[in-house]
CSV table of C-alpha atoms in Angstrom, one decimal:
chain,number,residue,atom,x,y,z
A,1,UNK,CA,-9.1,40.5,-21.1
A,2,UNK,CA,-9.3,37.9,-19.0
A,3,UNK,CA,-13.1,37.8,-17.1
A,4,UNK,CA,-13.7,38.3,-14.1
A,5,UNK,CA,-15.2,36.7,-11.4
A,6,UNK,CA,-18.5,37.7,-9.8
A,7,UNK,CA,-20.6,35.8,-7.7
A,8,UNK,CA,-18.6,33.7,-5.0
A,9,UNK,CA,-15.9,30.6,-6.4
A,10,UNK,CA,-18.0,26.8,-4.2
A,11,UNK,CA,-14.8,25.3,-4.5
A,12,UNK,CA,-14.4,21.1,-3.0
A,13,UNK,CA,-11.6,19.0,-1.6
A,14,UNK,CA,-10.6,16.2,-3.1
A,15,UNK,CA,-7.4,14.8,-1.0
A,16,UNK,CA,-7.3,12.0,1.6
A,17,UNK,CA,-4.3,13.9,3.3
A,18,UNK,CA,-6.2,15.7,6.3
A,19,UNK,CA,-4.5,17.8,7.4
A,20,UNK,CA,-3.3,19.0,4.4
A,21,UNK,CA,-7.3,18.6,3.4
A,22,UNK,CA,-7.6,21.1,6.1
A,23,UNK,CA,-5.5,23.4,5.9
A,24,UNK,CA,-5.6,23.6,1.2
A,25,UNK,CA,-9.7,24.2,3.0
A,26,UNK,CA,-9.2,26.6,5.4
A,27,UNK,CA,-6.8,28.5,2.8
A,28,UNK,CA,-10.2,29.0,-0.1
A,29,UNK,CA,-11.7,30.1,2.9
A,30,UNK,CA,-10.2,33.0,3.5
A,31,UNK,CA,-9.5,33.7,0.0
A,32,UNK,CA,-12.5,36.4,-1.4
A,33,UNK,CA,-14.9,35.4,-3.7
A,34,UNK,CA,-14.3,31.6,-2.9
A,35,UNK,CA,-16.5,29.4,-0.4
A,36,UNK,CA,-14.8,26.3,1.0
A,37,UNK,CA,-17.7,23.5,1.4
A,38,UNK,CA,-14.8,20.7,3.0
A,39,UNK,CA,-12.9,18.3,2.1
A,40,UNK,CA,-13.8,14.9,1.3
A,41,UNK,CA,-11.6,12.0,1.7
A,42,UNK,CA,-12.5,9.8,-1.5
A,43,UNK,CA,-14.0,9.6,-5.1
A,44,UNK,CA,-17.5,8.4,-4.0
A,45,UNK,CA,-17.6,10.7,-1.4
A,46,UNK,CA,-17.4,14.1,-3.3
A,47,UNK,CA,-19.8,12.3,-6.4
A,48,UNK,CA,-22.5,12.6,-3.4
A,49,UNK,CA,-21.2,15.9,-2.6
A,50,UNK,CA,-20.7,17.3,-5.6
A,51,UNK,CA,-24.5,16.4,-6.4
A,52,UNK,CA,-25.8,17.2,-3.3
A,53,UNK,CA,-24.0,20.9,-3.0
A,54,UNK,CA,-23.1,21.5,-6.3
A,55,UNK,CA,-19.3,23.2,-6.1
A,56,UNK,CA,-18.1,24.7,-9.2
A,57,UNK,CA,-13.9,23.4,-9.0
A,58,UNK,CA,-13.3,20.8,-7.4
A,59,UNK,CA,-9.5,19.8,-6.4
A,60,UNK,CA,-9.1,17.2,-6.5
A,61,UNK,CA,-5.5,14.8,-5.1
A,62,UNK,CA,-4.6,12.3,-7.8
A,63,UNK,CA,-2.9,9.4,-5.5
A,64,UNK,CA,-6.6,8.5,-4.0
A,65,UNK,CA,-8.6,5.1,-2.2
A,66,UNK,CA,-10.5,2.8,-4.3
A,67,UNK,CA,-10.8,5.0,-7.4
A,68,UNK,CA,-7.4,7.9,-8.6
A,69,UNK,CA,-7.5,11.2,-8.9
A,70,UNK,CA,-8.1,10.5,-12.6
A,71,UNK,CA,-10.8,8.1,-12.9
A,72,UNK,CA,-12.0,10.5,-10.9
A,73,UNK,CA,-12.4,13.8,-12.8
A,74,UNK,CA,-13.8,11.9,-15.6
A,75,UNK,CA,-16.6,10.0,-13.6
A,76,UNK,CA,-16.7,13.3,-11.8
A,77,UNK,CA,-17.7,15.0,-15.0
A,78,UNK,CA,-20.2,12.3,-16.0
A,79,UNK,CA,-22.3,13.5,-11.9
A,80,UNK,CA,-21.4,16.7,-13.1
A,81,UNK,CA,-19.9,18.1,-16.9
A,82,UNK,CA,-20.5,21.6,-15.9
A,83,UNK,CA,-17.5,21.2,-13.0
A,84,UNK,CA,-14.1,22.9,-13.9
A,85,UNK,CA,-11.2,20.0,-12.7
A,86,UNK,CA,-7.9,20.6,-11.1
A,87,UNK,CA,-5.5,17.9,-10.3
A,88,UNK,CA,-2.3,18.2,-7.6
A,89,UNK,CA,-0.1,15.6,-7.3
A,90,UNK,CA,3.4,14.7,-6.1
A,91,UNK,CA,4.3,13.2,-8.7
A,92,UNK,CA,3.6,15.7,-11.4
A,93,UNK,CA,5.2,14.4,-14.3
A,94,UNK,CA,4.1,14.9,-18.1
A,95,UNK,CA,2.1,11.4,-18.4
A,96,UNK,CA,0.4,12.6,-15.5
A,97,UNK,CA,-0.5,15.7,-17.1
A,98,UNK,CA,-1.2,13.8,-20.7
A,99,UNK,CA,-4.1,11.7,-18.6
A,100,UNK,CA,-5.3,14.9,-16.3
A,101,UNK,CA,-5.7,17.1,-19.8
A,102,UNK,CA,-7.0,13.7,-21.3
A,103,UNK,CA,-9.5,14.1,-19.0
A,104,UNK,CA,-11.1,16.6,-18.5
A,105,UNK,CA,-9.1,18.7,-15.7
A,106,UNK,CA,-9.1,22.5,-16.4
A,107,UNK,CA,-5.7,22.1,-15.0
A,108,UNK,CA,-2.2,20.1,-13.2
A,109,UNK,CA,-0.5,21.5,-10.0
A,110,UNK,CA,2.0,20.1,-7.5
A,111,UNK,CA,1.5,20.0,-4.5
A,112,UNK,CA,4.5,21.7,-3.7
A,113,UNK,CA,2.4,24.9,-5.3
A,114,UNK,CA,1.7,27.6,-3.9
A,115,UNK,CA,-1.8,27.9,-2.2
A,116,UNK,CA,-1.9,31.3,-4.5
A,117,UNK,CA,-1.1,29.0,-7.4
A,118,UNK,CA,-3.8,26.5,-6.8
A,119,UNK,CA,-6.1,29.8,-6.4
A,120,UNK,CA,-5.2,31.2,-10.1
A,121,UNK,CA,-5.3,28.0,-11.2
A,122,UNK,CA,-9.5,28.4,-9.8
A,123,UNK,CA,-9.4,31.3,-11.6
A,124,UNK,CA,-8.1,30.2,-14.4
A,125,UNK,CA,-10.8,27.6,-14.6
A,126,UNK,CA,-13.7,29.4,-14.1
A,127,UNK,CA,-12.3,32.0,-16.5
A,128,UNK,CA,-12.2,29.5,-18.9
A,129,UNK,CA,-7.9,30.1,-19.9
A,130,UNK,CA,-6.9,27.4,-17.6
A,131,UNK,CA,-5.0,24.6,-20.0
A,132,UNK,CA,-2.8,22.3,-19.8
A,133,UNK,CA,-0.6,21.4,-23.2
A,134,UNK,CA,-0.4,17.2,-24.4
A,135,UNK,CA,1.6,18.9,-27.3
A,136,UNK,CA,4.5,19.5,-25.7
A,137,UNK,CA,8.1,17.4,-26.3
A,138,UNK,CA,4.8,15.7,-28.3
A,139,UNK,CA,6.9,12.0,-29.8
A,140,UNK,CA,5.4,10.2,-32.5
A,141,UNK,CA,4.1,7.2,-29.9
A,142,UNK,CA,2.7,10.4,-28.4
A,143,UNK,CA,1.0,11.3,-31.0
A,144,UNK,CA,-0.3,7.9,-32.3
A,145,UNK,CA,-1.8,7.3,-28.5
A,146,UNK,CA,-3.3,11.3,-28.3
A,147,UNK,CA,-5.5,9.9,-31.8
A,148,UNK,CA,-7.3,7.7,-29.6
A,149,UNK,CA,-11.2,8.6,-28.0
A,150,UNK,CA,-10.9,9.5,-24.9
A,151,UNK,CA,-13.4,5.6,-24.1
A,152,UNK,CA,-10.5,4.0,-26.0
A,153,UNK,CA,-8.2,6.1,-23.6
A,154,UNK,CA,-9.8,4.6,-20.3
A,155,UNK,CA,-10.0,0.9,-21.6
A,156,UNK,CA,-6.4,1.2,-21.8
A,157,UNK,CA,-5.9,3.2,-18.3
A,158,UNK,CA,-7.9,-0.3,-17.5
A,159,UNK,CA,-5.8,-2.6,-18.7
A,160,UNK,CA,-2.2,-1.1,-17.7
A,161,UNK,CA,-3.9,-1.5,-14.0
A,162,UNK,CA,-4.3,-5.1,-15.0
A,163,UNK,CA,-7.6,-4.8,-15.4
A,164,UNK,CA,-9.2,-7.9,-17.8
A,165,UNK,CA,-12.2,-7.9,-20.3
A,166,UNK,CA,-14.8,-8.6,-18.2
A,167,UNK,CA,-13.8,-6.8,-15.1
A,168,UNK,CA,-13.6,-2.9,-18.1
A,169,UNK,CA,-17.0,-4.0,-19.1
A,170,UNK,CA,-18.4,-3.7,-15.5
A,171,UNK,CA,-16.6,-0.8,-14.8
A,172,UNK,CA,-17.4,0.8,-17.7
A,173,UNK,CA,-21.0,-0.6,-17.9
A,174,UNK,CA,-20.5,-2.0,-21.4
A,175,UNK,CA,-20.5,-5.3,-22.6
A,176,UNK,CA,-18.2,-7.8,-22.9
A,177,UNK,CA,-18.3,-7.4,-27.3
A,178,UNK,CA,-18.1,-3.9,-27.2
A,179,UNK,CA,-14.9,-3.4,-24.9
A,180,UNK,CA,-13.6,-5.9,-26.9
A,181,UNK,CA,-14.1,-3.5,-29.6
A,182,UNK,CA,-12.2,-1.2,-27.7
A,183,UNK,CA,-9.9,-3.1,-27.1
A,184,UNK,CA,-9.1,-3.8,-31.1
A,185,UNK,CA,-9.6,-0.1,-32.5
A,186,UNK,CA,-6.7,0.7,-29.6
A,187,UNK,CA,-4.5,-2.5,-30.5
A,188,UNK,CA,-4.7,-0.4,-34.0
A,189,UNK,CA,-4.4,3.3,-33.4
A,190,UNK,CA,-1.2,1.8,-32.2
A,191,UNK,CA,0.0,-0.4,-34.2
A,192,UNK,CA,0.6,-2.9,-31.3
A,193,UNK,CA,-0.2,-7.2,-31.5
A,194,UNK,CA,-1.6,-6.9,-28.1
A,195,UNK,CA,-2.5,-5.1,-24.8
A,196,UNK,CA,1.3,-5.3,-23.2
A,197,UNK,CA,2.8,-3.8,-26.4
A,198,UNK,CA,-0.4,-1.6,-26.0
A,199,UNK,CA,-0.4,-0.1,-22.8
A,200,UNK,CA,3.4,-0.7,-23.3
A,201,UNK,CA,3.5,1.7,-26.0
A,202,UNK,CA,1.7,3.8,-24.0
A,203,UNK,CA,4.0,4.4,-21.5
A,204,UNK,CA,6.5,5.6,-24.0
A,205,UNK,CA,4.2,8.0,-25.7
A,206,UNK,CA,3.8,9.4,-22.3
A,207,UNK,CA,0.8,8.7,-21.1
A,208,UNK,CA,0.2,6.7,-19.1
A,209,UNK,CA,2.4,6.5,-15.3
A,210,UNK,CA,4.7,4.4,-14.8
A,211,UNK,CA,3.8,1.5,-12.6
A,212,UNK,CA,3.4,1.9,-8.8
């Protein structure tokens, strides 16, 4: 049986579409058992708010300025590992669902979801009932990709975004030598002979979104 949430759940919304964020924040605030601590337009502002106000759940959009929602999920969990993350997006495809899950999100919803569906996802996340199935409709490439570690996936994700090794090293606070080691392991696990081929395999596997 699902546990009942007894204390008030504090929710932060991360979305750069102000009207949507304000509407969702209002809907959360009037729901019994929930408290909205407002909305912020980007990941860095979200991290600051998380450290200052300690929400229980963060509802985060995928498409955000500077740092996208997938990378945002990772960074927010570093800031506060107890957080529950619910990702919402206007591009709810299988590859993004897998990315969200592997980054650490508890739930993944389309922006067209109703308020009641979003609030239920928050409840499920708080109760530990939320789960994103990354093996659904998995093919051989997908299963190979799922053998990657979270750090290897992060490196691959940044490669797919066109980042070179020194830039990735700086972003992840790692040495260039360490990043090269991760890249080598990614190529081995995916059976790829180049970084471009590794990215292509990951896209076929549905582990990475199409280029945009």
